[in-house]
PDB file of C-alpha atoms in Angstrom:
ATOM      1  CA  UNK A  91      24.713  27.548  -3.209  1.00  0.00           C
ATOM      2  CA  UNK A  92      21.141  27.366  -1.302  1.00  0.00           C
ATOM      3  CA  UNK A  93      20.149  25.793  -4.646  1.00  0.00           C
ATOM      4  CA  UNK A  94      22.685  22.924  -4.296  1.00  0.00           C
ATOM      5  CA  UNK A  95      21.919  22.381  -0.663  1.00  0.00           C
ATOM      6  CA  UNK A  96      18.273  22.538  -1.416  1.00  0.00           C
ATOM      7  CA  UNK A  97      18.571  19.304  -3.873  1.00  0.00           C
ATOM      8  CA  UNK A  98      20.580  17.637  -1.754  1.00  0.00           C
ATOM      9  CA  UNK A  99      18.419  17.735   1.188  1.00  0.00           C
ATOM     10  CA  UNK A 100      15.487  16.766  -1.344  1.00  0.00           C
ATOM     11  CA  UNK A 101      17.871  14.133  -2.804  1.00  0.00           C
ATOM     12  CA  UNK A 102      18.921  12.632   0.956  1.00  0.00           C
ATOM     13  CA  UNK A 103      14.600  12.656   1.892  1.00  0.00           C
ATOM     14  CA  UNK A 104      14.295  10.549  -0.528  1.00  0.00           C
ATOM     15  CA  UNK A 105      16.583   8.409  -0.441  1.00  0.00           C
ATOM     16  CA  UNK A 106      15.946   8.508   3.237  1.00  0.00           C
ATOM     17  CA  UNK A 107      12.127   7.139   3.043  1.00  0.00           C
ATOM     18  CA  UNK A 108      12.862   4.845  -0.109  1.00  0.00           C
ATOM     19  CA  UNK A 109      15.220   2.785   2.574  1.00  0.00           C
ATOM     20  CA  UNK A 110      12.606   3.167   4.686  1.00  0.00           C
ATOM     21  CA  UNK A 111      10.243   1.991   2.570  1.00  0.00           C
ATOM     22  CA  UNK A 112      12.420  -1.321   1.791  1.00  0.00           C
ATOM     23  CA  UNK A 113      13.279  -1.897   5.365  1.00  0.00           C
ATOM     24  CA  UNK A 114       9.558  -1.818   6.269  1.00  0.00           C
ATOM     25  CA  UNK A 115       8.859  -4.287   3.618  1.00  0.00           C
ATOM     26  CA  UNK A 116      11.320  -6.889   4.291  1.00  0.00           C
ATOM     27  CA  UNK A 117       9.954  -6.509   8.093  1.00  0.00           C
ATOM     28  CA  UNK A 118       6.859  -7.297   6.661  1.00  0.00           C
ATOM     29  CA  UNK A 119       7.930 -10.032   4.843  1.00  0.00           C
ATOM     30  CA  UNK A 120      10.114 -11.931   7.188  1.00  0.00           C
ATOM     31  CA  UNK A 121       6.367 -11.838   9.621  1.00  0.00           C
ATOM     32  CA  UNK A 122       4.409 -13.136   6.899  1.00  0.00           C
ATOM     33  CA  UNK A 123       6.317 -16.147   5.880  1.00  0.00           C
ATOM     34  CA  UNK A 124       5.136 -19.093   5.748  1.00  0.00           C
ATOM     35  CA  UNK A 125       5.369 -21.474   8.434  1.00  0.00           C
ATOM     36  CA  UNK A 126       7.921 -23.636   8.110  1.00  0.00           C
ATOM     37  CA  UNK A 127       6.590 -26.691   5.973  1.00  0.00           C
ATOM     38  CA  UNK A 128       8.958 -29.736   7.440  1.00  0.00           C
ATOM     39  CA  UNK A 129       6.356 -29.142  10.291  1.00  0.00           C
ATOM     40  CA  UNK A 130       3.841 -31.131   8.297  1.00  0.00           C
ATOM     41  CA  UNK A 131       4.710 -34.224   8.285  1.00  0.00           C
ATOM     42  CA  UNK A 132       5.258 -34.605  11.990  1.00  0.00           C
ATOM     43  CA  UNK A 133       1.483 -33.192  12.369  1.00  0.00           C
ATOM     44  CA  UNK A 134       0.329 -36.175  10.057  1.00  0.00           C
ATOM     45  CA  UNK A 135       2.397 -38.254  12.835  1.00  0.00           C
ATOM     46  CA  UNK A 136       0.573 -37.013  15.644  1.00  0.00           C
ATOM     47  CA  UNK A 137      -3.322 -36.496  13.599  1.00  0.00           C
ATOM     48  CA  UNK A 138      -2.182 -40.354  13.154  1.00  0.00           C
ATOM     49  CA  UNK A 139      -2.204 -40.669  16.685  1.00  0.00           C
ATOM     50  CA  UNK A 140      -5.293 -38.875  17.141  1.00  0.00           C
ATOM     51  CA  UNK A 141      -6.636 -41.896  14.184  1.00  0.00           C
ATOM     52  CA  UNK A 142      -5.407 -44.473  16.866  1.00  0.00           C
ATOM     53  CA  UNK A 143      -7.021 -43.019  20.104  1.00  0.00           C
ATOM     54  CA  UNK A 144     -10.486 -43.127  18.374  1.00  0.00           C
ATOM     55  CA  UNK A 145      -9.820 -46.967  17.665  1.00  0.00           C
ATOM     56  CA  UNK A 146      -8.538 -47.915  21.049  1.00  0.00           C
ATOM     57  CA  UNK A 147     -11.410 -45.283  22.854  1.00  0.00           C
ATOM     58  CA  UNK A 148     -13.835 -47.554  20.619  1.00  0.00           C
ATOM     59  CA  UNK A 149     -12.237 -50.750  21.326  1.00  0.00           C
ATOM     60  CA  UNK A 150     -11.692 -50.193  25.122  1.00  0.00           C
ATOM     61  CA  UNK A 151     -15.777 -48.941  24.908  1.00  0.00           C
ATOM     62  CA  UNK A 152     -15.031 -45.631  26.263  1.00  0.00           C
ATOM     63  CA  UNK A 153     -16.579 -44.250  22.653  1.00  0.00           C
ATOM     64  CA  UNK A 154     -20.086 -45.844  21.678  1.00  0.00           C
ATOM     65  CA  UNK A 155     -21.598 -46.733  18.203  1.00  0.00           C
ATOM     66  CA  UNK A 156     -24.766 -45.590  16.564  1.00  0.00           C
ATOM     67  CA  UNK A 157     -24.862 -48.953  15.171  1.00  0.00           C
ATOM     68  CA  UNK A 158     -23.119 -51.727  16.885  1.00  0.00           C
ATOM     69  CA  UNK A 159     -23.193 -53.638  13.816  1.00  0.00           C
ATOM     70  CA  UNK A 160     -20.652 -51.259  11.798  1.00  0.00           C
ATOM     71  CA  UNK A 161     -17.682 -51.614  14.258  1.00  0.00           C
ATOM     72  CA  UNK A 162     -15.748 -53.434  11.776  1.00  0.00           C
ATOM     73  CA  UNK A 163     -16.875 -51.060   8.957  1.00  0.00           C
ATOM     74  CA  UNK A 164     -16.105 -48.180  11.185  1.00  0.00           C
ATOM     75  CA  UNK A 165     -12.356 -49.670  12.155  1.00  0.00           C
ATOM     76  CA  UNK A 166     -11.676 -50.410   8.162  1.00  0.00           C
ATOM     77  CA  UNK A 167     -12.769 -46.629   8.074  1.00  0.00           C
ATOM     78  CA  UNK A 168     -10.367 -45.041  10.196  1.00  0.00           C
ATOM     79  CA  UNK A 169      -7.593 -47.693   9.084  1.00  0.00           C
ATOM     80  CA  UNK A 170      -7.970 -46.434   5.801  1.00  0.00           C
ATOM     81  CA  UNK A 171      -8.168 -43.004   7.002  1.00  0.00           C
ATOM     82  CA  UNK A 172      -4.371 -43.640   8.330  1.00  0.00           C
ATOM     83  CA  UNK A 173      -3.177 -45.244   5.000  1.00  0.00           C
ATOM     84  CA  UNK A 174      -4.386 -42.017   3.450  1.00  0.00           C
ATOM     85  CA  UNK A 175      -2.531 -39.899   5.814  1.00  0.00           C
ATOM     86  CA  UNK A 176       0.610 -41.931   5.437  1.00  0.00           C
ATOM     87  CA  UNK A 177       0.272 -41.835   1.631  1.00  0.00           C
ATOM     88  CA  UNK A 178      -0.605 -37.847   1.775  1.00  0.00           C
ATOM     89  CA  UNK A 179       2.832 -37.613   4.188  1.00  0.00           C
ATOM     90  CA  UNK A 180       4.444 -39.575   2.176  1.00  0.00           C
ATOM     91  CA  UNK A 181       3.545 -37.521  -1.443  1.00  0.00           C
ATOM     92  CA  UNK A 182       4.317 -33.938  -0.409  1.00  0.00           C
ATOM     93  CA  UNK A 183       6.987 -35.028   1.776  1.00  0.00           C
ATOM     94  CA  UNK A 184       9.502 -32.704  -0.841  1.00  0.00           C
ATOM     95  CA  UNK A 185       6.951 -30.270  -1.205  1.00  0.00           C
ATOM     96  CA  UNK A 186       7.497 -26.929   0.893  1.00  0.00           C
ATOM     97  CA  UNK A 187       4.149 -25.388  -0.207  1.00  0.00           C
ATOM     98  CA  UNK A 188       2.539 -24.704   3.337  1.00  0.00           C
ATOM     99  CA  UNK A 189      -0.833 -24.225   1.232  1.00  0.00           C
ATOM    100  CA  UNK A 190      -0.840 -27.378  -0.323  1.00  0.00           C
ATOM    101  CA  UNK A 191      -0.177 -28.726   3.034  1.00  0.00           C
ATOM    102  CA  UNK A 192      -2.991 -27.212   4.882  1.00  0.00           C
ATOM    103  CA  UNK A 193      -5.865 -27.690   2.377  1.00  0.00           C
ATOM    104  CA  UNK A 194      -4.836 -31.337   1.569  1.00  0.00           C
ATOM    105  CA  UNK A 195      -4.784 -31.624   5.490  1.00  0.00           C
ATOM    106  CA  UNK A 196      -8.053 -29.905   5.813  1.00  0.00           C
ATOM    107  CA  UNK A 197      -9.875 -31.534   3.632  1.00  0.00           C
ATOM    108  CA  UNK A 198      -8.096 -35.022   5.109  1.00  0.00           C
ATOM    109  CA  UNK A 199      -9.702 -34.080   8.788  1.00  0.00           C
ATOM    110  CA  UNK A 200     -12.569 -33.210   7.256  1.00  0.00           C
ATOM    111  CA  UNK A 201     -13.185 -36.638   6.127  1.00  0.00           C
ATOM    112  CA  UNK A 202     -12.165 -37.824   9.426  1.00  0.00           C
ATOM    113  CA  UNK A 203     -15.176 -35.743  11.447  1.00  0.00           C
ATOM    114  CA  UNK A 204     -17.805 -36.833   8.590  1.00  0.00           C
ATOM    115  CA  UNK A 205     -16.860 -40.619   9.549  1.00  0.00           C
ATOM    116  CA  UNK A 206     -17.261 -40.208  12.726  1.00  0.00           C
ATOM    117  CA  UNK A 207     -20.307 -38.901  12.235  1.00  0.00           C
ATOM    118  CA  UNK A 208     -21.633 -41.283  10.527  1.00  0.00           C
ATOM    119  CA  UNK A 209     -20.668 -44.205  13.440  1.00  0.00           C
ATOM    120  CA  UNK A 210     -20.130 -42.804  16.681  1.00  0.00           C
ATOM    121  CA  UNK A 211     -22.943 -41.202  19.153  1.00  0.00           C
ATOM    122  CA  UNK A 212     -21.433 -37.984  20.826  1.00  0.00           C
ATOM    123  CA  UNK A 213     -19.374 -37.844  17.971  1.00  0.00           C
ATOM    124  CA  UNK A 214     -19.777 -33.970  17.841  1.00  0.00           C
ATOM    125  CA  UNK A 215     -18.415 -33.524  21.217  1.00  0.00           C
ATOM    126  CA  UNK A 216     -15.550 -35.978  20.215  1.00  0.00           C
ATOM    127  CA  UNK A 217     -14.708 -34.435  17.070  1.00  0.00           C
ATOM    128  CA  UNK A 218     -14.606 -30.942  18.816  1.00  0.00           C
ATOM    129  CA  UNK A 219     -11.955 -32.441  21.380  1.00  0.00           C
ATOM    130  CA  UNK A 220      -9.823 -33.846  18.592  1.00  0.00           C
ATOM    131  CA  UNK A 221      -9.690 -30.430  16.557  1.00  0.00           C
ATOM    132  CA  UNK A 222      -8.782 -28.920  19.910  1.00  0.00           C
ATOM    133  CA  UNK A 223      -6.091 -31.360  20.374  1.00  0.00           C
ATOM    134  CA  UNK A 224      -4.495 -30.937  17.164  1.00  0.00           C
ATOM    135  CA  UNK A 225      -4.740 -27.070  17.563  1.00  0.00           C
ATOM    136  CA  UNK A 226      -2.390 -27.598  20.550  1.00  0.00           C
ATOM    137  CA  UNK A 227      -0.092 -30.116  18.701  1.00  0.00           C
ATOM    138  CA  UNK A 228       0.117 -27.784  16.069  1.00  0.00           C
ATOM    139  CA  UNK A 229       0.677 -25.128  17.803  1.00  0.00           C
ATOM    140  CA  UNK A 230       3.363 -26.748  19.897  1.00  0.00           C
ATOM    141  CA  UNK A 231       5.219 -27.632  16.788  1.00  0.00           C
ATOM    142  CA  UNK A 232       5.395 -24.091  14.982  1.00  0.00           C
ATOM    143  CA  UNK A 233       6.601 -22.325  18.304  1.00  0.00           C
ATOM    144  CA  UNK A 234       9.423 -24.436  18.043  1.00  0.00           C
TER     145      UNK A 234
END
């Protein structure tokens, strides 16, 4: 009779930490999930925004240019820079890959800071306050 109780008290332990085990992981799961990709295309919305800023700060001459001569090659720039985005929105709209997302997005701001880099003086200092910008907008939109 001990013997019998022994297995099953064996028998409930480990079935006992085998749920645990599963429990734990799907806890573990459910935290690391990806963020939810439909977030993505409202952050190309509001990096867009971001695109249009720089134009108007340069057009309103709150932003200046290392060369004053390539203000129209700078503008063509960034309006390419927001067909890009548009087209990049637009061609992993279905796609739910947060991955994807991000490094496509990356590499898109990327571009972005070496432009204006390339045209604007203090463009450091406004590059740095457009990444922290988009932190916040993106951080806004995966809390809700």
């Amino acid at each position: 009779m001990t013997f019998y109780l022994l297995i099953s008290a064996l028998a409930f332990l480990v079935l006992f930490f085998a749920i645990k085990n599963y429990t734990l992981k799907l806890d573990e799961k459910k935290l690391l999930e990806p963020i939810k990709s439909d977030i993505y295309p409202e952050f190309c919305d509001q990096i867009n925004e971001e695109i249009r800023k720089i134009k108007n700060n340069l057009l309103h001459n709150h932003f200046q240019l290392i060369d004053e001569n390539t203000k129209d090659q700078f503008l063509e720039n960034l309006s390419d820079m927001s067909r890009k985005l548009n087209h990049i929105q637009t061609m992993n709209l279905s796609k739910k890959d947060s991955i994807l997302w991000e490094e496509t997005l990356f590499d898109f701001l990327k571009k972005l800071e070496s432009i204006n880099e390339k045209y604007l003086q203090n463009a450091e200092q406004i590059n740095e306050t457009t990444r922290i910008t988009l932190q916040d907008k993106f951080s806004n939109l995966t809390k809700s």
